[in-house]
PDB file of C-alpha atoms and ligand atoms in Angstrom:
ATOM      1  CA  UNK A   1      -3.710  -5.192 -12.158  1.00 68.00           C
ATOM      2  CA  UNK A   2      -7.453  -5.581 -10.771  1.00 84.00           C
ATOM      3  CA  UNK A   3      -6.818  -9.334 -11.239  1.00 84.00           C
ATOM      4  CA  UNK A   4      -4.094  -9.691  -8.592  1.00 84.00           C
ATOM      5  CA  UNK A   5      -6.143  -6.961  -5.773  1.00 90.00           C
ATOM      6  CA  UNK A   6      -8.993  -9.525  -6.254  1.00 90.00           C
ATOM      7  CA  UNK A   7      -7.047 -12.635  -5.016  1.00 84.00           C
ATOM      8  CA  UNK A   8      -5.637 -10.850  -2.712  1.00 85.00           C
ATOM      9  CA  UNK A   9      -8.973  -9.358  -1.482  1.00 90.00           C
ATOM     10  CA  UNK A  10      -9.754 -12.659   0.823  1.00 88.00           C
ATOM     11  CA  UNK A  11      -6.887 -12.477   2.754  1.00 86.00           C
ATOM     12  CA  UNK A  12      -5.183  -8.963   1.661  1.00 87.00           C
ATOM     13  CA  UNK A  13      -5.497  -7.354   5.275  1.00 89.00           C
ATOM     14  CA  UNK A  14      -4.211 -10.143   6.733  1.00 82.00           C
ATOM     15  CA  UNK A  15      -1.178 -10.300   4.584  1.00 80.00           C
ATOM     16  CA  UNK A  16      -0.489  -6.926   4.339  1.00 82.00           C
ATOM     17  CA  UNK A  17      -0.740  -6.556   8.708  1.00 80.00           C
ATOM     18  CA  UNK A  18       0.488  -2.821   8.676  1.00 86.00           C
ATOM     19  CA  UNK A  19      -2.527  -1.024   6.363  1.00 92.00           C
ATOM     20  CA  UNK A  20      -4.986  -0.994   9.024  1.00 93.00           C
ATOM     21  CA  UNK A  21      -2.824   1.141  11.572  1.00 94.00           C
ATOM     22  CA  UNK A  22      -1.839   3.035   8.791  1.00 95.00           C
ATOM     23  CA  UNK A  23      -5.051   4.036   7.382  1.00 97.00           C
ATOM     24  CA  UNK A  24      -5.874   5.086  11.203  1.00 97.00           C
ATOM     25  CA  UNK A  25      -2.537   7.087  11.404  1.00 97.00           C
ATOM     26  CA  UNK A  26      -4.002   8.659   7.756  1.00 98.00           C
ATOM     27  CA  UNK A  27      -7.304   9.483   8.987  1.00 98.00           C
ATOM     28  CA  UNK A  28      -5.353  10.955  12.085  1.00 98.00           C
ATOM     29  CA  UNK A  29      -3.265  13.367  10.288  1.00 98.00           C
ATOM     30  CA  UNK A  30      -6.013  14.073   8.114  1.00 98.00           C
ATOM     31  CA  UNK A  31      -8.090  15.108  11.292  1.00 98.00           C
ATOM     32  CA  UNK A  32     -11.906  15.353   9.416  1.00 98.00           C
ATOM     33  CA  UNK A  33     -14.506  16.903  11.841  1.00 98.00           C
ATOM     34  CA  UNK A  34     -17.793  14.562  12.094  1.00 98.00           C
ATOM     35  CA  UNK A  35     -19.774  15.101   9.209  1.00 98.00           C
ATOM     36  CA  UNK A  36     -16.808  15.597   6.802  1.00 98.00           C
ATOM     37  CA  UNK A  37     -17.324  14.124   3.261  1.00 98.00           C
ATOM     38  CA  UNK A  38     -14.726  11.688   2.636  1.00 98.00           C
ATOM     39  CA  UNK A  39     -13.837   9.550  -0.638  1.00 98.00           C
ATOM     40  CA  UNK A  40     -11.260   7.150  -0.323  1.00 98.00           C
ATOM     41  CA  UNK A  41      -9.812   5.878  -3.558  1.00 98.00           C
ATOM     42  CA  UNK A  42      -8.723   2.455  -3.650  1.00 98.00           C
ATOM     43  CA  UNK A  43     -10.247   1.595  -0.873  1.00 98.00           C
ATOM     44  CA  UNK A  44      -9.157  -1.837  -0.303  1.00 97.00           C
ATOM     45  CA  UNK A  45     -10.552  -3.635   2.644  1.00 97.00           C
ATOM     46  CA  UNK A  46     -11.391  -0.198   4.100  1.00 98.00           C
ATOM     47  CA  UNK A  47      -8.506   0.140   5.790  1.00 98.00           C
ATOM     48  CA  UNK A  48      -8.664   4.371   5.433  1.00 98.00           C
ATOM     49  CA  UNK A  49     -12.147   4.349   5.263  1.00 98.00           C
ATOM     50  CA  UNK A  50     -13.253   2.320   8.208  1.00 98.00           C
ATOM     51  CA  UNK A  51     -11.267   4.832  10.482  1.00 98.00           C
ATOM     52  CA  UNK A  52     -13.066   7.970   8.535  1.00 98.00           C
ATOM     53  CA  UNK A  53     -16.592   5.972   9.168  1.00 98.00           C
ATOM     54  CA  UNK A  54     -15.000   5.622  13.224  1.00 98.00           C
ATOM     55  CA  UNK A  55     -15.048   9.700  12.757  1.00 98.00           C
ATOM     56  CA  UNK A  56     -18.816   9.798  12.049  1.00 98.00           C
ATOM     57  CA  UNK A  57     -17.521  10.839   8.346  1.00 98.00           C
ATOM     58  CA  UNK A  58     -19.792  10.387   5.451  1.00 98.00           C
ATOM     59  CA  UNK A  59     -17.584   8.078   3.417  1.00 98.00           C
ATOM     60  CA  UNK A  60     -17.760   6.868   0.115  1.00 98.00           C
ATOM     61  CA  UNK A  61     -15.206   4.069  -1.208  1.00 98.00           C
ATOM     62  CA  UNK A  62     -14.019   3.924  -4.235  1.00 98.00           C
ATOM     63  CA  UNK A  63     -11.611   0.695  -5.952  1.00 98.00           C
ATOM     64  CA  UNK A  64     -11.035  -1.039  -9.580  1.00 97.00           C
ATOM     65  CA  UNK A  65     -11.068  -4.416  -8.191  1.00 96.00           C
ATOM     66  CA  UNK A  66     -14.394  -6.590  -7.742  1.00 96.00           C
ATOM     67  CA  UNK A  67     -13.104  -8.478  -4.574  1.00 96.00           C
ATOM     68  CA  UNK A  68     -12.479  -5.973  -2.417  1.00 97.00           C
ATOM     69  CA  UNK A  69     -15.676  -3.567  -3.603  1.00 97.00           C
ATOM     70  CA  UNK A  70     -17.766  -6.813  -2.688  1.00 97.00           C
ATOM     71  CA  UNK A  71     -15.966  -7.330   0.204  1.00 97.00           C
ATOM     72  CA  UNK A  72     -16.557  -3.133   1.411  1.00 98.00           C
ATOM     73  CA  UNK A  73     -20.177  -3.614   0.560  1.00 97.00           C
ATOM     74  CA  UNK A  74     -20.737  -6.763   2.658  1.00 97.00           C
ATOM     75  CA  UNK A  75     -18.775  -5.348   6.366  1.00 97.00           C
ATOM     76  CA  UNK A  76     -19.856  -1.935   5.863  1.00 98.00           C
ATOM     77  CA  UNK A  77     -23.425  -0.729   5.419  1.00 97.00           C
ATOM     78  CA  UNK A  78     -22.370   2.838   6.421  1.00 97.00           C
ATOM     79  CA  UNK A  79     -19.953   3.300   3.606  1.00 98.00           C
ATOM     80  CA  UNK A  80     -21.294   4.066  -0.043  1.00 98.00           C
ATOM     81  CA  UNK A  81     -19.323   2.069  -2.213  1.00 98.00           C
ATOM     82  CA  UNK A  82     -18.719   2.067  -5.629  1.00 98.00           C
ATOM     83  CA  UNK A  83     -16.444  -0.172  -8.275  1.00 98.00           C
ATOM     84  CA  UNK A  84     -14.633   3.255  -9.763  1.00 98.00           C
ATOM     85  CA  UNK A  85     -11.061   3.623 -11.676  1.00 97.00           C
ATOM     86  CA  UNK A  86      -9.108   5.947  -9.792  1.00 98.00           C
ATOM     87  CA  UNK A  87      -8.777   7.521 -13.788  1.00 97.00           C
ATOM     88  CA  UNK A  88     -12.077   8.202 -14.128  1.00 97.00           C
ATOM     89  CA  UNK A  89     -13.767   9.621 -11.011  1.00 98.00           C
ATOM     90  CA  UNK A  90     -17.039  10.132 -11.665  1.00 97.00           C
ATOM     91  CA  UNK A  91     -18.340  12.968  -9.344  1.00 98.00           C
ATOM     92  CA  UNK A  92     -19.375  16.453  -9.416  1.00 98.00           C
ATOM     93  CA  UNK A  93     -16.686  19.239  -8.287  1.00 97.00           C
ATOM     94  CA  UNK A  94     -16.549  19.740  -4.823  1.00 97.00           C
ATOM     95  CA  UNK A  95     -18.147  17.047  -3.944  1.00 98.00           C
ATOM     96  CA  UNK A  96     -15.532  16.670  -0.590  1.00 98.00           C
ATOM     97  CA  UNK A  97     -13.878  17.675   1.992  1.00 98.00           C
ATOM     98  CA  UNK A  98     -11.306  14.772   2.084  1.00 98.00           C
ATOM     99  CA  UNK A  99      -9.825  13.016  -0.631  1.00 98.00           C
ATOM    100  CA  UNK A 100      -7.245  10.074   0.837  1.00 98.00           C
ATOM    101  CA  UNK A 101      -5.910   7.420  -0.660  1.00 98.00           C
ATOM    102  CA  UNK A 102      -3.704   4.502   1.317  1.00 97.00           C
ATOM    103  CA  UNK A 103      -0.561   3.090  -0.071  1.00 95.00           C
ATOM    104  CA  UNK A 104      -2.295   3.332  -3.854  1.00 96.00           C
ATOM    105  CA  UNK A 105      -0.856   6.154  -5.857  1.00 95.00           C
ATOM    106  CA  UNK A 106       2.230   4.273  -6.721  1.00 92.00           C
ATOM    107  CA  UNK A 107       0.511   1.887  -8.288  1.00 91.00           C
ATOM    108  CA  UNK A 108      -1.297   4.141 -10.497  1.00 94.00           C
ATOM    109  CA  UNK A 109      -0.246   4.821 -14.420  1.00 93.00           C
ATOM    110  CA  UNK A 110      -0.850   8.395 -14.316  1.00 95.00           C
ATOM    111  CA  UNK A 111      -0.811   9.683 -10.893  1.00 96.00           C
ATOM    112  CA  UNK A 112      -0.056  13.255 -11.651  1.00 96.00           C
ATOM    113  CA  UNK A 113      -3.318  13.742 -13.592  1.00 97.00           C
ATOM    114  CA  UNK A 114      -5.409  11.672 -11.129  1.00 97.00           C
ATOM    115  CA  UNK A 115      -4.334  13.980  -8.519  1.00 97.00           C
ATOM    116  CA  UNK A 116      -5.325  17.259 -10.319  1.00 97.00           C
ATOM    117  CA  UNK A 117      -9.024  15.496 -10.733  1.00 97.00           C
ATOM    118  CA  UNK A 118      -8.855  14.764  -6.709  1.00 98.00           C
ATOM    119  CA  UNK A 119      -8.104  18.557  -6.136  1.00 97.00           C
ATOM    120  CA  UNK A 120     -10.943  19.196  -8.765  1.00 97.00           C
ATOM    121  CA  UNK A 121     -13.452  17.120  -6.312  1.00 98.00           C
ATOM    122  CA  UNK A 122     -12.492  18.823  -3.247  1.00 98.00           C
ATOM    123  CA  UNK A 123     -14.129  21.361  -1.497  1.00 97.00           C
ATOM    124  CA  UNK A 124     -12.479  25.325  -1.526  1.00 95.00           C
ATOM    125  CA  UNK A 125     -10.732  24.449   1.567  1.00 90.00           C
ATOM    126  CA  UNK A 126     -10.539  20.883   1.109  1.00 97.00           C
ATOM    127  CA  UNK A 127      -7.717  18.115   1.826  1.00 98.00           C
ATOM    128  CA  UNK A 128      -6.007  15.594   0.068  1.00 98.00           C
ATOM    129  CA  UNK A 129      -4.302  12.459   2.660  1.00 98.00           C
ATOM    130  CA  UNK A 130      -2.264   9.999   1.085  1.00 98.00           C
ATOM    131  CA  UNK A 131       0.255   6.756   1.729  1.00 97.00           C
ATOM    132  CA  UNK A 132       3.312   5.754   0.291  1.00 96.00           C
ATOM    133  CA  UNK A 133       5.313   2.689   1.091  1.00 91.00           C
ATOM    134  CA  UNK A 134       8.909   3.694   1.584  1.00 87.00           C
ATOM    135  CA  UNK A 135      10.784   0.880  -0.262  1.00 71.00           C
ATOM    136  CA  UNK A 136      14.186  -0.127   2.566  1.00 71.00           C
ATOM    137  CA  UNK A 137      15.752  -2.892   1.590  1.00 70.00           C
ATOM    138  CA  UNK A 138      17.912  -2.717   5.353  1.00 76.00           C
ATOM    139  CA  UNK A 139      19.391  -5.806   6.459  1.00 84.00           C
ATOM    140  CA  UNK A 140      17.472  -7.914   3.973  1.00 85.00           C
ATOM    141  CA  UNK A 141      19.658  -7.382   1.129  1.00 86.00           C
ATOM    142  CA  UNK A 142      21.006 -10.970   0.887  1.00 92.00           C
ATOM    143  CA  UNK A 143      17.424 -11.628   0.268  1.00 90.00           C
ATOM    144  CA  UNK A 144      17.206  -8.992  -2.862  1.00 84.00           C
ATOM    145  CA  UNK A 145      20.442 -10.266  -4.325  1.00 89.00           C
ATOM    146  CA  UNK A 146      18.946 -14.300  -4.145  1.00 92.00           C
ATOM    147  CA  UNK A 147      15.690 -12.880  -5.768  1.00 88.00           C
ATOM    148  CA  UNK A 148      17.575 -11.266  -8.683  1.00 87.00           C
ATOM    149  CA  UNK A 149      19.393 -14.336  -9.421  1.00 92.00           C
ATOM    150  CA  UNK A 150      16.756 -17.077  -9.041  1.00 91.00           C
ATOM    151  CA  UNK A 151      13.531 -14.733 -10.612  1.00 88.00           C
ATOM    152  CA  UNK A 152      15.178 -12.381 -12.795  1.00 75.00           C
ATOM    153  CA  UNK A 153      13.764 -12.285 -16.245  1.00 61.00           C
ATOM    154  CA  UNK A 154      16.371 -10.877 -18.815  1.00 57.00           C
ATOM    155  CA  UNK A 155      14.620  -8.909 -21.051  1.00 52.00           C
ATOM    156  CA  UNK A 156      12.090  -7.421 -18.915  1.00 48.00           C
ATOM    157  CA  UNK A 157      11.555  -3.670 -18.604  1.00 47.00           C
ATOM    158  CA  UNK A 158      13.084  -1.621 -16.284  1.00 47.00           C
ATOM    159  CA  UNK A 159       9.722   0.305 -15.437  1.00 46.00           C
ATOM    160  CA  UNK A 160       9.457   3.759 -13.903  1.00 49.00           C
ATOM    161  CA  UNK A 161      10.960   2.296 -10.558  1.00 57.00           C
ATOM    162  CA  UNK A 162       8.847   3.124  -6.651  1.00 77.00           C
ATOM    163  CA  UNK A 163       7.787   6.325  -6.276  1.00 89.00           C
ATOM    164  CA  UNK A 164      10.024   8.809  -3.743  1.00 91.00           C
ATOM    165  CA  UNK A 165       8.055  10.934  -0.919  1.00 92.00           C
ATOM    166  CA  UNK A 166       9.681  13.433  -2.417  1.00 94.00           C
ATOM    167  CA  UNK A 167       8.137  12.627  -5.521  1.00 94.00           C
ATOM    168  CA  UNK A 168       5.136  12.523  -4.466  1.00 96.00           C
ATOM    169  CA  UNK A 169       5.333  16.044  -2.711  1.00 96.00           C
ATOM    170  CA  UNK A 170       6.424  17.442  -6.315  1.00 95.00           C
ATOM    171  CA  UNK A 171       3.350  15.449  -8.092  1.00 96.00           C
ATOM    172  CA  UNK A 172       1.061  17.223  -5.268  1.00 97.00           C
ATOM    173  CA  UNK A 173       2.886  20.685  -6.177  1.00 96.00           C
ATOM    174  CA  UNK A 174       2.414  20.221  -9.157  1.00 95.00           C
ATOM    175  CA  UNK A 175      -1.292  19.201  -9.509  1.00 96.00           C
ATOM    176  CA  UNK A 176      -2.047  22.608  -7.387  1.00 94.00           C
ATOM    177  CA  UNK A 177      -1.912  21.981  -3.910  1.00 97.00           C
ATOM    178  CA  UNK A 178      -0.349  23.738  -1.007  1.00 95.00           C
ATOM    179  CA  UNK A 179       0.371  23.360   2.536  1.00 95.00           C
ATOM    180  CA  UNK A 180       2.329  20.155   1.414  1.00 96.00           C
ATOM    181  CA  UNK A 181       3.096  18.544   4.839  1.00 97.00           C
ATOM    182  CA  UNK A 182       4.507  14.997   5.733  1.00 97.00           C
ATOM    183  CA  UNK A 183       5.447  12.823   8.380  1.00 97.00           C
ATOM    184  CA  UNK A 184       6.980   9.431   8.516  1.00 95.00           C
ATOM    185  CA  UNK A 185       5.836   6.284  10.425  1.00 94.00           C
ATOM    186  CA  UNK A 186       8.133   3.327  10.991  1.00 89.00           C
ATOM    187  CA  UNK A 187       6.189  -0.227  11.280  1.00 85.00           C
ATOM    188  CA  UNK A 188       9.293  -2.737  12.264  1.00 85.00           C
ATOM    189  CA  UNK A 189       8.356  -6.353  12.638  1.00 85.00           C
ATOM    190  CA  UNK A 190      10.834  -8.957  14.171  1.00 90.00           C
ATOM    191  CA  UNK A 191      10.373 -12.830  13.016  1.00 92.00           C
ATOM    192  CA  UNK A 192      11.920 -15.749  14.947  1.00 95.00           C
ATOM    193  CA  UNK A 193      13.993 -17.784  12.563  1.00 96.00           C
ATOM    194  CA  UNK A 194      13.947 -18.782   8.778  1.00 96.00           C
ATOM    195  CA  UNK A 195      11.586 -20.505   8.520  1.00 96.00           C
ATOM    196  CA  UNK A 196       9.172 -18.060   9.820  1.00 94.00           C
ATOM    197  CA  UNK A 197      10.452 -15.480   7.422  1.00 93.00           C
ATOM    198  CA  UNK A 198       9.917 -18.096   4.953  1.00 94.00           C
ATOM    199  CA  UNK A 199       5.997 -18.665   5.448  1.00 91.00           C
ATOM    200  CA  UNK A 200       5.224 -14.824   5.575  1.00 88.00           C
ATOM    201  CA  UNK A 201       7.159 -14.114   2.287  1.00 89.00           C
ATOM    202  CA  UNK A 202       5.284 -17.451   0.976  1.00 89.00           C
ATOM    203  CA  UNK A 203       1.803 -15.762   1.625  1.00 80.00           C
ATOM    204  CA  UNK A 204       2.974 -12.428  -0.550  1.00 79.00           C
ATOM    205  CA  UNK A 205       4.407 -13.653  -3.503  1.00 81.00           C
ATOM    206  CA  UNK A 206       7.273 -15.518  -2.728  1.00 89.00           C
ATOM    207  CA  UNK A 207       5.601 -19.645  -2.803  1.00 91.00           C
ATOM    208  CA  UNK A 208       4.248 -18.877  -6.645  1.00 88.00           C
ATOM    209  CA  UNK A 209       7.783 -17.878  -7.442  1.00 90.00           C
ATOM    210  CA  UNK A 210       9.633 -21.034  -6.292  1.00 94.00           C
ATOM    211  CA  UNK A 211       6.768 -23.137  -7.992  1.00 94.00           C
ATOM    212  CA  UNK A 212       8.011 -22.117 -11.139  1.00 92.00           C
ATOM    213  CA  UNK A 213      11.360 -22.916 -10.402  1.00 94.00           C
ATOM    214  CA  UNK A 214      12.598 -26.794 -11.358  1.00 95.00           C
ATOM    215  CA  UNK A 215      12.358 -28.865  -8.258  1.00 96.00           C
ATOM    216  CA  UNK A 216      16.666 -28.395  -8.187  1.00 96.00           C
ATOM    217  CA  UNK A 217      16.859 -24.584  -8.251  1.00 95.00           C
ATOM    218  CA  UNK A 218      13.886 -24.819  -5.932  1.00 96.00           C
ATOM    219  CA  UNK A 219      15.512 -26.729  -3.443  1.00 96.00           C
ATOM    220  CA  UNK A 220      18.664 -24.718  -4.212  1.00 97.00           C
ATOM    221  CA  UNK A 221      17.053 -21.484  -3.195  1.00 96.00           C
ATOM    222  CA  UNK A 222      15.340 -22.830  -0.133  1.00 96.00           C
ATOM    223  CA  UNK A 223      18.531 -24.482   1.278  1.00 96.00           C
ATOM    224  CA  UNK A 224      20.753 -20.422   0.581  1.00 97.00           C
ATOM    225  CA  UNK A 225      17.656 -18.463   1.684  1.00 96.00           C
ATOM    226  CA  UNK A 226      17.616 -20.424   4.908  1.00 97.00           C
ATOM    227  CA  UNK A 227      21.221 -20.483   5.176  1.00 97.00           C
ATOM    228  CA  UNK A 228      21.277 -16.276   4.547  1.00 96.00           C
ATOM    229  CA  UNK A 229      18.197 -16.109   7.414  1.00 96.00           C
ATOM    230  CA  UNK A 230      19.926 -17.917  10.187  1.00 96.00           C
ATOM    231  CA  UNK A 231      23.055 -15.603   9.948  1.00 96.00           C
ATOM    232  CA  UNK A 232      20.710 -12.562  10.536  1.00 94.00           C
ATOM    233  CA  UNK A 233      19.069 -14.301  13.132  1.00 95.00           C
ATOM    234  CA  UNK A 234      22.296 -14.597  15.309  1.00 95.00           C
ATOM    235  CA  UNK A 235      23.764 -11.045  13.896  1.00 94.00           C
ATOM    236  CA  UNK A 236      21.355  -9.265  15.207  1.00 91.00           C
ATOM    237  CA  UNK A 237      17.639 -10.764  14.546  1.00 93.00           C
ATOM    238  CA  UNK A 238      15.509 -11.052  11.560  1.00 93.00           C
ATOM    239  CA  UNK A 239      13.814  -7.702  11.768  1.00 89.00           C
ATOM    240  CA  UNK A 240      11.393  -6.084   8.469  1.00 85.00           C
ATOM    241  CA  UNK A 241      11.796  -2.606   8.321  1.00 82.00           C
ATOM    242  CA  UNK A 242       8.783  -1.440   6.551  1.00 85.00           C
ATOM    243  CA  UNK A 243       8.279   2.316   6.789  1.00 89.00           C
ATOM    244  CA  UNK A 244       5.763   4.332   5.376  1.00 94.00           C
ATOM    245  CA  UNK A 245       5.402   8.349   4.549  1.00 96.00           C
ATOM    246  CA  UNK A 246       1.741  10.352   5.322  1.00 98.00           C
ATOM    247  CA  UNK A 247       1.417  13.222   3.075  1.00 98.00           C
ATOM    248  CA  UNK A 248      -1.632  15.983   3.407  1.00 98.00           C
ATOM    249  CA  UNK A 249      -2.226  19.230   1.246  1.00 98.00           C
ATOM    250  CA  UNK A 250      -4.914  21.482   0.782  1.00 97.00           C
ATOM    251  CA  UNK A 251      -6.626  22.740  -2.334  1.00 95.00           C
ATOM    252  CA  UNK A 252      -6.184  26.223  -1.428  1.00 82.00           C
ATOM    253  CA  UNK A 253      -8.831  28.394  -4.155  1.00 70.00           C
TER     254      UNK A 253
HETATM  255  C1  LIG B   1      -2.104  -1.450  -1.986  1.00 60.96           C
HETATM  256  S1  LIG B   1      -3.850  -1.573  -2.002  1.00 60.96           S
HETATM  257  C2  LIG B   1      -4.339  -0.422  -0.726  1.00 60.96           C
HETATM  258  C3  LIG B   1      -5.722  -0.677  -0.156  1.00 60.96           C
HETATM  259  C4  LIG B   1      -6.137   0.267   0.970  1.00 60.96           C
HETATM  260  N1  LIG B   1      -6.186   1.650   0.544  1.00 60.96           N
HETATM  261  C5  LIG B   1      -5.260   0.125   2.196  1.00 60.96           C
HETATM  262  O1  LIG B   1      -4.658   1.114   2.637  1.00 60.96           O
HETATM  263  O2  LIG B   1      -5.210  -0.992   2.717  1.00 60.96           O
HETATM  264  C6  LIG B   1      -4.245  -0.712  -3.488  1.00 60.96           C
HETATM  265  C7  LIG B   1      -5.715  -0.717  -3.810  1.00 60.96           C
HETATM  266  O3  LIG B   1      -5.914   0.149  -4.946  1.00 60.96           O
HETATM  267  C8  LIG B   1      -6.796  -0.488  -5.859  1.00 60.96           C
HETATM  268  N2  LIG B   1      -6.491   0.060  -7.182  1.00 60.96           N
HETATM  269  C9  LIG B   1      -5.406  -0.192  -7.954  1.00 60.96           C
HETATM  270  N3  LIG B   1      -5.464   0.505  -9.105  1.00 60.96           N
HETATM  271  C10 LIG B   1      -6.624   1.211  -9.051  1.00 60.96           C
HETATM  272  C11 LIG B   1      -7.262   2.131  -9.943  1.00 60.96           C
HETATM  273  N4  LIG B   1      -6.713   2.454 -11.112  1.00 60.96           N
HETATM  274  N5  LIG B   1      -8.441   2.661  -9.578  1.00 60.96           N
HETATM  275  C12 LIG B   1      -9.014   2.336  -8.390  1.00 60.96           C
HETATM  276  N6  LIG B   1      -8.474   1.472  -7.520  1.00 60.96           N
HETATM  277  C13 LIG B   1      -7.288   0.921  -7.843  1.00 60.96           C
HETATM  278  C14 LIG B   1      -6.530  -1.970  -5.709  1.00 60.96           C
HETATM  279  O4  LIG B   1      -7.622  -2.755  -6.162  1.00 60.96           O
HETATM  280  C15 LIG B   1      -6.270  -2.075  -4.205  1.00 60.96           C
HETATM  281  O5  LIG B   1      -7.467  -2.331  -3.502  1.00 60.96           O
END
C-alpha cells in the first residue's frame, strides 16, 4: 500500500487536482480557532494540513508512506511531521483538538478501531473532520463495463467494496462520537474529447494497465474506448462527476 502513495507522492497533487480544495473545504467545516492542535493522518502532500497551518493551527502530519512524509518535511517547516501508521498512533490522550483525515479512511484495514484511538487523542470537547470519495460511476459507465472486460482478473477477491457516507457515519457512532454532521461537495470536471480523457486516466492508472495488455487487445481497447468517448462528447460532453462527502463529530466526554 505505502509502495504505490510513494510513486505517487511526486506528482500525487497534481493527479489527484480536487484534494487541495477539498482539504480547504475540510479545514472549513472543521472551523479550528488559531492555536488549535491539529493532527492530520495521512497527510499526503498536506493537502488538509496546509489549510490548518493557513489557520495559524499547530499542526502535526502524520502518513505511512516515505514520499510524501519527505515531501511534507521539505515545503513545510511549520508542520511537525512524522512517518506514523494510522494503526498505531503514537501520542498521549488528548493530545488535540482536531483530528482530520482527507479522503484516507477508506483505505484503511481497520477503520473502526483507528477511529476509537482518534477519539482517544482528542481533547474533552474535541473534533474529528474527515473525507470520503463518493464512488459515481454517472455517464462513464461504458468506461466501467470496457475495464471489466479488458482488466478483469477471474479469481480475484471481491474485497469489502468503497466505503458508504453512511457507513462512515455508523463507524463514527460507533467508535463514540456525537454531533455526527455531513455535507456533500460536488467537484465536476468537463474534458474536451477522447483523447483528453485518455491522457488524464493514463496518469492514474489507466497507461500501466494497457501495457500489460498484448499489443492487439491494446490497440483493441484504445480504438472502443475512443469510439465510447466521442459518443459522450456529442451526447452531452465528457463530464467526471467526482463528488465527495465532509463528515465532523465531536468526542463529547
Ligand atoms: C488518498 S491519499 C490522501 C492524502 C491527503 N490526505 C489528501 O487529502 O490529499 C491517502 C494517504 O494516506 C496515506 N496512508 C495510507 N494508509 C495509511 C496508514 N495505514 N497510515 C498512515 N497513512 C496512510 C497514504 O500514504 C496517502 O498519503
Amino acid at each position: 500500500m505505502t509502495a504505490k502513495y510513494d510513486a505517487l507522492a511526486e506528482r500525487y497533487e497534481e493527479i489527484f487536482f480536487y484534494v487541495a480544495d477539498l482539504g480547504r473545504q475540510l479545514i472549513d467545516f472543521a472551523d479550528p480557532p488559531p492555536g488549535a492542535r491539529v493532527l492530520d493522518i495521512g497527510a499526503g502532500r498536506g493537502a488538509v494540513a496546509r489549510a490548518a497551518l493557513a489557520r495559524g493551527c499547530l499542526v502535526t502530519a502524520v502518513d505511512a508512506s516515505a514520499g510524501m512524509v519527505a515531501h511534507l518535511a521539505a515545503d513545510y517547516p511549520d508542520l511537525t511531521v512524522h512517518r506514523m501508521d494510522a494503526a498505531a498512533l503514537d501520542f498521549p490522550d488528548g493530545s488535540f483538538d482536531l483530528v482530520t483525515a482527507g479522503f484516507v479512511v477508506q483505505v484503511l484495514d481497520d477503520p473502526g478501531a483507528i477511529l476509537a484511538d482518534v477519539r482517544r487523542l482528542l481533547s474533552p470537547s474535541g473534533m474529528v473532520a474527515l473525507s470520503l470519495e463518493t464512488q459515481t460511476v454517472g455517464r462513464l459507465g461504458w468506461l466501467h463495463d470496457l475495464n471489466a472486460e479488458f482488466f478483469a482478473v477471474p479469481d480475484a477477491p471481491a474485497g469489502p467494496g468503497p466505503m458508504t457516507h453512511a457507513q462512515l457515519d455508523g463507524l463514527l457512532a460507533e467508535a463514540g462520537f456525537t454531533a455526527v454532521e455531513r455535507i456533500s461537495v460536488e467537484m465536476p470536471r468537463t474534458l474536451p474529447d477522447g483523447p483528453a480523457l485518455w491522457d488524464w486516466l493514463a496518469d492514474r492508472g489507466l497507461a500501466d494497465s494497457v501495457a500489460r495488455l498484448t499489443p492487439d487487445r491494446a490497440t483493441e481497447f484504445r480504438t472502443r474506448f475512443l469510439g465510447h468517448a466521442e459518443t459522450m462528447r456529442v451526447t452531452g460532453g465528457i463530464t467526471l462527476e467526482f463528488a465527495a462527502t465532509l463528515h465532523r463529530a465531536r468526542r463529547t466526554p
